[in-house]
Amino acid sequence: MSFFLRKTLKGIAINKRKFSHNVLGIAIGILLLVLITSLSSSFKDVLYEQMKIADDKVVTVALGNKSNTLSYIYLPVFDENAIKTVKEMDSITKTAGLKSVSVTSIYYTKNENTKRVIASNIYSSDQSFLDLYNASIQDGAFCSKEDEVVIGSSVSKTYNINVGDSIDVDCLGKEQKLTVSGVLSEVSSMGFSSTPNMINNIILLNNQNSIFKSELYVSIVAEVSNVSDLEKTSSAITELLNASENMSTELSSVDMDAIVVNNQAILEMIDGYFEYVNIFIILLFVVVSIIVVINFSNLMTITILSRSKEIAIMKVCGGSNSQIAMFYTMDCLFMGIVGSISGLLIGIIIDIIVVLSLNWNLKISILYCIFAFCVGVLSPTIAGLFTQRKIKKQSISDVLKI
């Protein structure tokens, strides 16, 4: 084996340019495989972070269709009994209800000559609602009194309303003057949820305000104690709230279900999309392997034909077909190893640079790297084995014209 290795290294030293070109071709193929697999995994994480509804433990109860929990609406159909049903579940650690009322107008008077309508919907909940959606108060405090209100960051920026300013609510001819007690920090957008936009534009009162005393909840937000119980808890809530004995009159009168929205549905949807990506990656591995085998088969055929005299001399000196073939197979194997290692290292370095520049999470699959390495090593080796028959066909008398 050491003889073949020395012979291979000597051949590489003589044909450095050809060796470099072949190694470069293999390295580029492996580099692309590594980049596609690792960047797709990183992008999957980014996609999930951008599309998720809230923290993984948080579930939102709203109205929709049980067959598609990613599409939901807010309607006042949940009563105190529904809140109690969710709150009493063993796996639930925190619960908050959200109420909403359409009013005649909500306006802000900056001076005597300027009155600006800022919204037509007001909401009511407690501090737990903001905590569950990671909505913090950047200035001031939560509205603890009936005549206090918390506003979203977009409302504050758009209309230049700050803590201590007053806004007026006209509800069916009855006016209330509310003092801004706090301004919320901006909540980042999430692909499948309108909640961040709602919070950024919210006019939030506490549950003590008289406007909401007889109103039902438009949604219920709850926190599950353990992420592993998320699916089980969501199914239990859905079953309980859609049971006839637990339904409010309003819920039973609409042609929709009480559904539980969580990140699991989004994750399943993304996984479904990336199954096609995985199929594409597998096909890419196959295509790269076939291309390498074909290219190296042609290359080795040309090499063998161009070195026919050298092969004939080896046979005259007593070299068997298998021994001579081993030399060319070792040549292919060595090129495959060097090209694969180079492609892996360069691919990982480029992946790290791209991921850091985009501020993504680094996701390098060891399994895919091993698979790519095997493709890079085995494909040219197999090509070398395929061309062995060319060596057997070489006739000493024909080559040397004896």
CSV table of N, CA and C in Angstrom, one decimal, residues 147-298:
chain,number,residue,atom,x,y,z
A,147,ASP,N,-59.8,55.7,35.7
A,147,ASP,CA,-59.6,56.8,34.8
A,147,ASP,C,-58.2,56.9,34.2
A,148,GLU,N,-57.5,55.8,34.3
A,148,GLU,CA,-56.1,55.7,33.7
A,148,GLU,C,-56.1,54.8,32.5
A,149,VAL,N,-55.2,55.0,31.6
A,149,VAL,CA,-55.1,54.3,30.4
A,149,VAL,C,-53.6,54.1,30.0
A,150,VAL,N,-53.3,52.9,29.4
A,150,VAL,CA,-52.0,52.6,28.9
A,150,VAL,C,-52.1,52.6,27.3
A,151,ILE,N,-51.1,53.2,26.7
A,151,ILE,CA,-51.2,53.3,25.2
A,151,ILE,C,-50.0,52.6,24.6
A,152,GLY,N,-50.2,52.1,23.3
A,152,GLY,CA,-49.1,51.4,22.6
A,152,GLY,C,-48.1,52.4,22.1
A,153,SER,N,-46.9,51.9,21.7
A,153,SER,CA,-45.8,52.7,21.3
A,153,SER,C,-46.2,53.5,20.0
A,154,SER,N,-46.9,52.8,19.1
A,154,SER,CA,-47.3,53.5,17.8
A,154,SER,C,-48.2,54.7,18.0
A,155,VAL,N,-49.1,54.5,19.0
A,155,VAL,CA,-50.0,55.6,19.3
A,155,VAL,C,-49.2,56.8,19.9
A,156,SER,N,-48.3,56.5,20.8
A,156,SER,CA,-47.5,57.5,21.4
A,156,SER,C,-46.7,58.3,20.4
A,157,LYS,N,-46.0,57.5,19.4
A,157,LYS,CA,-45.2,58.2,18.4
A,157,LYS,C,-46.0,59.0,17.4
A,158,THR,N,-47.1,58.4,16.9
A,158,THR,CA,-47.8,59.0,15.9
A,158,THR,C,-48.5,60.3,16.3
A,159,TYR,N,-49.0,60.3,17.5
A,159,TYR,CA,-49.8,61.5,18.0
A,159,TYR,C,-49.1,62.3,19.0
A,160,ASN,N,-47.8,61.9,19.3
A,160,ASN,CA,-47.0,62.6,20.3
A,160,ASN,C,-47.7,62.7,21.7
A,161,ILE,N,-48.2,61.6,22.1
A,161,ILE,CA,-48.9,61.5,23.4
A,161,ILE,C,-47.9,60.9,24.4
A,162,ASN,N,-47.8,61.5,25.6
A,162,ASN,CA,-46.9,61.0,26.6
A,162,ASN,C,-47.6,60.8,27.9
A,163,VAL,N,-46.9,60.2,28.9
A,163,VAL,CA,-47.4,60.0,30.2
A,163,VAL,C,-47.9,61.3,30.8
A,164,GLY,N,-49.1,61.3,31.4
A,164,GLY,CA,-49.6,62.5,32.0
A,164,GLY,C,-50.6,63.2,31.1
A,165,ASP,N,-50.5,63.0,29.8
A,165,ASP,CA,-51.5,63.6,28.8
A,165,ASP,C,-52.9,62.9,29.0
A,166,SER,N,-53.9,63.6,28.5
A,166,SER,CA,-55.3,63.1,28.6
A,166,SER,C,-55.8,62.8,27.2
A,167,ILE,N,-56.6,61.7,27.2
A,167,ILE,CA,-57.4,61.4,26.0
A,167,ILE,C,-58.9,61.3,26.3
A,168,ASP,N,-59.7,61.5,25.4
A,168,ASP,CA,-61.2,61.5,25.7
A,168,ASP,C,-61.8,60.4,24.9
A,169,VAL,N,-62.7,59.6,25.6
A,169,VAL,CA,-63.4,58.5,24.9
A,169,VAL,C,-64.9,58.9,24.9
A,170,ASP,N,-65.5,58.8,23.7
A,170,ASP,CA,-66.9,59.1,23.5
A,170,ASP,C,-67.6,57.7,23.2
A,171,CYS,N,-68.3,57.2,24.2
A,171,CYS,CA,-68.9,55.9,24.1
A,171,CYS,C,-70.5,56.2,24.1
A,172,LEU,N,-71.1,56.1,22.9
A,172,LEU,CA,-72.5,56.3,22.8
A,172,LEU,C,-73.0,57.6,23.5
A,173,GLY,N,-72.3,58.7,23.2
A,173,GLY,CA,-72.7,60.0,23.8
A,173,GLY,C,-72.2,60.2,25.2
A,174,LYS,N,-71.6,59.2,25.8
A,174,LYS,CA,-71.1,59.4,27.2
A,174,LYS,C,-69.6,59.5,27.1
A,175,GLU,N,-69.1,60.7,27.6
A,175,GLU,CA,-67.6,60.9,27.5
A,175,GLU,C,-66.9,60.6,28.8
A,176,GLN,N,-65.7,60.1,28.6
A,176,GLN,CA,-64.8,59.9,29.7
A,176,GLN,C,-63.4,60.5,29.4
A,177,LYS,N,-62.8,61.2,30.4
A,177,LYS,CA,-61.5,61.7,30.2
A,177,LYS,C,-60.5,60.8,30.9
A,178,LEU,N,-59.5,60.2,30.2
A,178,LEU,CA,-58.6,59.3,30.7
A,178,LEU,C,-57.2,59.9,30.7
A,179,THR,N,-56.4,59.6,31.8
A,179,THR,CA,-55.1,60.1,31.9
A,179,THR,C,-54.1,58.9,31.5
A,180,VAL,N,-53.2,59.2,30.6
A,180,VAL,CA,-52.2,58.2,30.2
A,180,VAL,C,-51.2,58.0,31.4
A,181,SER,N,-51.2,56.7,31.9
A,181,SER,CA,-50.4,56.3,33.0
A,181,SER,C,-49.1,55.6,32.5
A,182,GLY,N,-49.1,55.1,31.3
A,182,GLY,CA,-48.0,54.4,30.8
A,182,GLY,C,-47.9,54.2,29.3
A,183,VAL,N,-46.7,54.1,28.8
A,183,VAL,CA,-46.5,53.9,27.3
A,183,VAL,C,-45.8,52.6,27.2
A,184,LEU,N,-46.3,51.7,26.3
A,184,LEU,CA,-45.7,50.4,26.1
A,184,LEU,C,-44.5,50.5,25.2
A,185,SER,N,-43.5,49.5,25.4
A,185,SER,CA,-42.4,49.4,24.4
A,185,SER,C,-43.0,48.7,23.1
A,186,GLU,N,-42.2,49.0,22.1
A,186,GLU,CA,-42.7,48.4,20.8
A,186,GLU,C,-42.5,46.9,20.8
A,187,VAL,N,-43.5,46.2,20.3
A,187,VAL,CA,-43.5,44.7,20.2
A,187,VAL,C,-43.2,44.4,18.8
A,188,SER,N,-42.2,43.5,18.6
A,188,SER,CA,-41.8,43.1,17.2
A,188,SER,C,-42.9,42.3,16.5
A,189,SER,N,-43.0,42.5,15.2
A,189,SER,CA,-44.0,41.9,14.4
A,189,SER,C,-43.8,40.4,14.3
A,190,MET,N,-44.8,39.6,14.2
A,190,MET,CA,-44.8,38.2,14.1
A,190,MET,C,-45.7,37.8,12.9
A,191,GLY,N,-45.1,37.0,12.0
A,191,GLY,CA,-45.8,36.7,10.7
A,191,GLY,C,-47.2,36.3,10.8
A,192,PHE,N,-47.6,35.4,11.7
A,192,PHE,CA,-49.0,34.9,11.6
A,192,PHE,C,-49.9,35.4,12.7
A,193,SER,N,-49.4,36.5,13.4
A,193,SER,CA,-50.2,37.0,14.5
A,193,SER,C,-50.4,38.5,14.3
A,194,SER,N,-51.7,38.9,14.5
A,194,SER,CA,-52.0,40.4,14.5
A,194,SER,C,-51.8,41.0,15.9
A,195,THR,N,-51.5,40.2,16.9
A,195,THR,CA,-51.4,40.7,18.3
A,195,THR,C,-50.4,41.8,18.4
A,196,PRO,N,-49.1,41.6,17.9
A,196,PRO,CA,-48.1,42.7,18.1
A,196,PRO,C,-48.6,44.0,17.5
A,197,ASN,N,-49.3,44.0,16.4
A,197,ASN,CA,-49.8,45.2,15.8
A,197,ASN,C,-50.9,45.8,16.7
A,198,MET,N,-51.7,44.9,17.3
A,198,MET,CA,-52.8,45.4,18.2
A,198,MET,C,-52.2,46.0,19.4
A,199,ILE,N,-51.1,45.4,20.0
A,199,ILE,CA,-50.5,45.9,21.2
A,199,ILE,C,-49.8,47.3,20.9
A,200,ASN,N,-49.2,47.4,19.8
A,200,ASN,CA,-48.5,48.6,19.4
A,200,ASN,C,-49.5,49.8,19.2
A,201,ASN,N,-50.7,49.5,18.9
A,201,ASN,CA,-51.7,50.5,18.7
A,201,ASN,C,-52.8,50.5,19.7
A,202,ILE,N,-52.6,49.8,20.8
A,202,ILE,CA,-53.6,49.6,21.8
A,202,ILE,C,-53.9,50.8,22.7
A,203,ILE,N,-55.2,50.9,23.0
A,203,ILE,CA,-55.7,51.9,24.1
A,203,ILE,C,-56.2,51.0,25.2
A,204,LEU,N,-55.5,50.7,26.2
A,204,LEU,CA,-55.8,49.7,27.2
A,204,LEU,C,-56.2,50.3,28.5
A,205,LEU,N,-57.4,49.9,29.0
A,205,LEU,CA,-57.9,50.3,30.3
A,205,LEU,C,-57.9,49.1,31.2
A,206,ASN,N,-58.0,49.3,32.5
A,206,ASN,CA,-58.0,48.2,33.4
A,206,ASN,C,-59.5,47.6,33.5
A,207,ASN,N,-59.6,46.5,34.2
A,207,ASN,CA,-60.9,45.8,34.2
A,207,ASN,C,-61.9,46.5,35.1
A,208,GLN,N,-61.5,47.6,35.8
A,208,GLN,CA,-62.4,48.3,36.7
A,208,GLN,C,-63.3,49.3,35.9
A,209,ASN,N,-62.9,49.6,34.7
A,209,ASN,CA,-63.6,50.7,34.0
A,209,ASN,C,-65.0,50.3,33.7
A,210,SER,N,-66.0,51.2,33.9
A,210,SER,CA,-67.4,50.9,33.8
A,210,SER,C,-67.8,50.6,32.4
A,211,ILE,N,-67.0,51.0,31.4
A,211,ILE,CA,-67.4,50.7,30.0
A,211,ILE,C,-67.4,49.2,29.8
A,212,PHE,N,-66.5,48.4,30.5
A,212,PHE,CA,-66.4,47.0,30.2
A,212,PHE,C,-67.1,46.1,31.2
A,213,LYS,N,-67.9,46.6,32.1
A,213,LYS,CA,-68.5,45.8,33.2
A,213,LYS,C,-69.4,44.7,32.6
A,214,SER,N,-70.1,44.9,31.6
A,214,SER,CA,-71.0,43.9,31.1
A,214,SER,C,-70.5,43.3,29.8
A,215,GLU,N,-69.3,43.5,29.4
A,215,GLU,CA,-68.7,43.0,28.2
A,215,GLU,C,-68.1,41.6,28.3
A,216,LEU,N,-68.2,40.8,27.3
A,216,LEU,CA,-67.5,39.5,27.2
A,216,LEU,C,-66.1,39.7,26.7
A,217,TYR,N,-65.3,38.6,26.9
A,217,TYR,CA,-63.9,38.6,26.5
A,217,TYR,C,-63.8,38.2,25.0
A,218,VAL,N,-62.9,38.9,24.3
A,218,VAL,CA,-62.7,38.5,22.9
A,218,VAL,C,-61.6,37.4,22.7
A,219,SER,N,-60.8,37.3,23.7
A,219,SER,CA,-59.8,36.2,23.7
A,219,SER,C,-59.3,35.9,25.1
A,220,ILE,N,-58.7,34.8,25.3
A,220,ILE,CA,-58.1,34.4,26.6
A,220,ILE,C,-56.7,34.0,26.3
A,221,VAL,N,-55.8,34.5,27.1
A,221,VAL,CA,-54.4,34.2,26.9
A,221,VAL,C,-53.9,33.4,28.2
A,222,ALA,N,-53.2,32.3,28.0
A,222,ALA,CA,-52.8,31.5,29.1
A,222,ALA,C,-51.3,31.0,28.9
A,223,GLU,N,-50.7,30.7,30.0
A,223,GLU,CA,-49.3,30.1,30.0
A,223,GLU,C,-49.4,28.7,30.5
A,224,VAL,N,-48.7,27.8,29.7
A,224,VAL,CA,-48.6,26.4,30.1
A,224,VAL,C,-47.4,26.2,30.9
A,225,SER,N,-47.4,25.3,31.9
A,225,SER,CA,-46.3,25.1,32.8
A,225,SER,C,-45.1,24.5,32.1
A,226,ASN,N,-45.4,23.6,31.1
A,226,ASN,CA,-44.3,22.9,30.4
A,226,ASN,C,-44.6,22.9,28.9
A,227,VAL,N,-43.6,23.2,28.1
A,227,VAL,CA,-43.8,23.2,26.7
A,227,VAL,C,-44.2,21.8,26.2
A,228,SER,N,-43.7,20.7,26.8
A,228,SER,CA,-44.1,19.4,26.4
A,228,SER,C,-45.5,19.1,26.6
A,229,ASP,N,-46.2,19.9,27.4
A,229,ASP,CA,-47.7,19.7,27.6
A,229,ASP,C,-48.5,20.6,26.7
A,230,LEU,N,-47.8,21.3,25.8
A,230,LEU,CA,-48.5,22.3,25.0
A,230,LEU,C,-49.7,21.7,24.2
A,231,GLU,N,-49.3,20.7,23.4
A,231,GLU,CA,-50.3,20.1,22.5
A,231,GLU,C,-51.5,19.5,23.3
A,232,LYS,N,-51.1,18.8,24.3
A,232,LYS,CA,-52.2,18.1,25.2
A,232,LYS,C,-53.1,19.1,25.8
A,233,THR,N,-52.5,20.2,26.4
A,233,THR,CA,-53.3,21.2,27.0
A,233,THR,C,-54.2,22.0,26.0
A,234,SER,N,-53.6,22.3,24.8
A,234,SER,CA,-54.4,23.0,23.8
A,234,SER,C,-55.6,22.1,23.4
A,235,SER,N,-55.4,20.8,23.2
A,235,SER,CA,-56.5,20.0,22.9
A,235,SER,C,-57.6,19.9,24.0
A,236,ALA,N,-57.1,19.9,25.2
A,236,ALA,CA,-58.1,19.8,26.4
A,236,ALA,C,-58.9,21.1,26.5
A,237,ILE,N,-58.2,22.3,26.3
A,237,ILE,CA,-58.9,23.6,26.3
A,237,ILE,C,-60.0,23.6,25.2
A,238,THR,N,-59.6,23.2,24.0
A,238,THR,CA,-60.5,23.2,22.8
A,238,THR,C,-61.7,22.4,23.1
A,239,GLU,N,-61.5,21.2,23.7
A,239,GLU,CA,-62.6,20.3,23.9
A,239,GLU,C,-63.5,20.9,25.0
A,240,LEU,N,-62.9,21.4,26.1
A,240,LEU,CA,-63.7,22.0,27.2
A,240,LEU,C,-64.6,23.2,26.8
A,241,LEU,N,-64.0,24.1,26.0
A,241,LEU,CA,-64.7,25.4,25.7
A,241,LEU,C,-65.7,25.1,24.6
A,242,ASN,N,-65.6,24.1,23.8
A,242,ASN,CA,-66.6,23.8,22.8
A,242,ASN,C,-67.7,22.8,23.3
A,243,ALA,N,-67.6,22.4,24.6
A,243,ALA,CA,-68.6,21.6,25.1
A,243,ALA,C,-69.8,22.5,25.4
A,244,SER,N,-71.0,21.9,25.1
A,244,SER,CA,-72.2,22.7,25.2
A,244,SER,C,-72.5,23.3,26.6
A,245,GLU,N,-72.1,22.6,27.6
A,245,GLU,CA,-72.3,23.1,29.0
A,245,GLU,C,-71.4,24.3,29.3
A,246,ASN,N,-70.3,24.5,28.6
A,246,ASN,CA,-69.4,25.5,28.9
A,246,ASN,C,-69.5,26.7,27.9
A,247,MET,N,-70.3,26.6,26.9
A,247,MET,CA,-70.4,27.6,25.9
A,247,MET,C,-71.3,28.8,26.4
A,248,SER,N,-70.9,30.0,26.1
A,248,SER,CA,-71.7,31.1,26.3
A,248,SER,C,-72.8,31.2,25.2
A,249,THR,N,-73.8,32.0,25.5
A,249,THR,CA,-74.9,32.1,24.4
A,249,THR,C,-74.3,32.6,23.1
A,250,GLU,N,-73.4,33.6,23.2
A,250,GLU,CA,-72.8,34.2,22.1
A,250,GLU,C,-71.9,33.2,21.3
A,251,LEU,N,-71.2,32.3,22.0
A,251,LEU,CA,-70.3,31.4,21.4
A,251,LEU,C,-71.1,30.3,20.6
A,252,SER,N,-72.2,29.9,21.3
A,252,SER,CA,-73.1,28.8,20.6
A,252,SER,C,-73.8,29.4,19.4
A,253,SER,N,-74.0,30.7,19.3
A,253,SER,CA,-74.7,31.3,18.2
A,253,SER,C,-73.9,31.6,17.0
A,254,VAL,N,-72.6,31.5,17.1
A,254,VAL,CA,-71.7,31.7,15.9
A,254,VAL,C,-71.3,30.4,15.3
A,255,ASP,N,-71.1,30.4,14.0
A,255,ASP,CA,-70.8,29.2,13.3
A,255,ASP,C,-69.3,29.0,13.3
A,256,MET,N,-68.6,29.1,14.4
A,256,MET,CA,-67.2,28.9,14.6
A,256,MET,C,-66.9,28.2,15.9
A,257,ASP,N,-65.6,27.8,16.0
A,257,ASP,CA,-65.2,27.1,17.2
A,257,ASP,C,-64.3,28.0,18.1
A,258,ALA,N,-64.3,27.6,19.3
A,258,ALA,CA,-63.3,28.2,20.2
A,258,ALA,C,-62.0,27.4,19.9
A,259,ILE,N,-61.0,28.1,19.4
A,259,ILE,CA,-59.7,27.4,19.1
A,259,ILE,C,-58.6,27.9,19.9
A,260,VAL,N,-57.6,27.0,20.0
A,260,VAL,CA,-56.4,27.4,20.8
A,260,VAL,C,-55.2,27.6,19.8
A,261,VAL,N,-54.6,28.8,19.8
A,261,VAL,CA,-53.6,29.1,18.9
A,261,VAL,C,-52.2,29.0,19.6
A,262,ASN,N,-51.3,28.3,19.1
A,262,ASN,CA,-50.0,28.2,19.7
A,262,ASN,C,-48.9,28.1,18.7
A,263,ASN,N,-47.6,28.0,19.1
A,263,ASN,CA,-46.5,28.0,18.1
A,263,ASN,C,-46.4,26.6,17.5
A,264,GLN,N,-47.0,25.6,18.1
A,264,GLN,CA,-46.8,24.2,17.6
A,264,GLN,C,-47.4,24.1,16.1
A,265,ALA,N,-48.5,24.8,15.9
A,265,ALA,CA,-49.1,24.7,14.6
A,265,ALA,C,-48.2,25.4,13.5
A,266,ILE,N,-47.6,26.5,13.9
A,266,ILE,CA,-46.7,27.2,13.0
A,266,ILE,C,-45.4,26.3,12.7
A,267,LEU,N,-44.9,25.7,13.8
A,267,LEU,CA,-43.8,24.8,13.6
A,267,LEU,C,-44.1,23.6,12.7
A,268,GLU,N,-45.2,23.0,12.9
A,268,GLU,CA,-45.6,21.9,12.0
A,268,GLU,C,-45.8,22.4,10.6
A,269,MET,N,-46.3,23.6,10.3
A,269,MET,CA,-46.4,24.1,9.0
A,269,MET,C,-45.0,24.3,8.4
A,270,ILE,N,-44.1,24.9,9.1
A,270,ILE,CA,-42.7,25.2,8.6
A,270,ILE,C,-42.0,23.8,8.3
A,271,ASP,N,-42.2,22.8,9.2
A,271,ASP,CA,-41.6,21.5,9.0
A,271,ASP,C,-42.2,20.9,7.7
A,272,GLY,N,-43.5,21.1,7.5
A,272,GLY,CA,-44.0,20.6,6.2
A,272,GLY,C,-43.4,21.2,5.0
A,273,TYR,N,-43.2,22.5,5.1
A,273,TYR,CA,-42.5,23.2,3.9
A,273,TYR,C,-41.1,22.7,3.8
A,274,PHE,N,-40.4,22.5,4.9
A,274,PHE,CA,-39.0,22.1,4.8
A,274,PHE,C,-38.8,20.6,4.5
A,275,GLU,N,-39.8,19.8,4.5
A,275,GLU,CA,-39.7,18.5,4.0
A,275,GLU,C,-39.4,18.5,2.5
A,276,TYR,N,-40.0,19.5,1.8
A,276,TYR,CA,-39.7,19.6,0.4
A,276,TYR,C,-38.2,20.1,0.2
A,277,VAL,N,-37.8,20.9,1.1
A,277,VAL,CA,-36.4,21.4,1.1
A,277,VAL,C,-35.4,20.2,1.3
A,278,ASN,N,-35.8,19.3,2.2
A,278,ASN,CA,-34.9,18.2,2.5
A,278,ASN,C,-34.9,17.2,1.2
A,279,ILE,N,-36.0,17.1,0.6
A,279,ILE,CA,-36.1,16.3,-0.7
A,279,ILE,C,-35.1,16.9,-1.7
A,280,PHE,N,-35.2,18.2,-1.8
A,280,PHE,CA,-34.3,18.9,-2.8
A,280,PHE,C,-32.9,18.7,-2.4
A,281,ILE,N,-32.5,18.7,-1.2
A,281,ILE,CA,-31.1,18.5,-0.7
A,281,ILE,C,-30.7,17.1,-1.1
A,282,ILE,N,-31.5,16.1,-0.8
A,282,ILE,CA,-31.2,14.7,-1.2
A,282,ILE,C,-30.9,14.6,-2.7
A,283,LEU,N,-31.8,15.2,-3.5
A,283,LEU,CA,-31.7,15.2,-4.9
A,283,LEU,C,-30.4,15.9,-5.3
A,284,LEU,N,-30.0,16.9,-4.6
A,284,LEU,CA,-28.8,17.7,-4.9
A,284,LEU,C,-27.6,16.8,-4.7
A,285,PHE,N,-27.6,16.0,-3.6
A,285,PHE,CA,-26.5,15.1,-3.3
A,285,PHE,C,-26.4,14.1,-4.4
A,286,VAL,N,-27.5,13.5,-4.8
A,286,VAL,CA,-27.5,12.5,-5.9
A,286,VAL,C,-26.9,13.1,-7.2
A,287,VAL,N,-27.4,14.3,-7.5
A,287,VAL,CA,-27.0,14.9,-8.8
A,287,VAL,C,-25.5,15.2,-8.7
A,288,VAL,N,-25.0,15.8,-7.6
A,288,VAL,CA,-23.6,16.1,-7.5
A,288,VAL,C,-22.8,14.8,-7.6
A,289,SER,N,-23.2,13.7,-7.0
A,289,SER,CA,-22.5,12.4,-7.1
A,289,SER,C,-22.4,11.9,-8.5
A,290,ILE,N,-23.5,12.0,-9.2
A,290,ILE,CA,-23.6,11.5,-10.6
A,290,ILE,C,-22.6,12.4,-11.5
A,291,ILE,N,-22.7,13.7,-11.3
A,291,ILE,CA,-21.8,14.6,-12.1
A,291,ILE,C,-20.3,14.3,-11.8
A,292,VAL,N,-20.0,14.1,-10.5
A,292,VAL,CA,-18.6,13.8,-10.2
A,292,VAL,C,-18.1,12.5,-10.8
A,293,VAL,N,-19.0,11.4,-10.7
A,293,VAL,CA,-18.7,10.1,-11.2
A,293,VAL,C,-18.5,10.2,-12.8
A,294,ILE,N,-19.4,10.9,-13.5
A,294,ILE,CA,-19.3,11.0,-14.9
A,294,ILE,C,-18.0,11.8,-15.3
A,295,ASN,N,-17.8,12.9,-14.6
A,295,ASN,CA,-16.6,13.8,-15.0
A,295,ASN,C,-15.3,13.0,-14.7
A,296,PHE,N,-15.2,12.3,-13.6
A,296,PHE,CA,-14.0,11.6,-13.2
A,296,PHE,C,-13.8,10.4,-14.1
A,297,SER,N,-14.9,9.8,-14.5
A,297,SER,CA,-14.8,8.6,-15.4
A,297,SER,C,-14.2,9.1,-16.8
A,298,ASN,N,-14.7,10.2,-17.3
A,298,ASN,CA,-14.1,10.7,-18.5
A,298,ASN,C,-12.7,11.1,-18.3
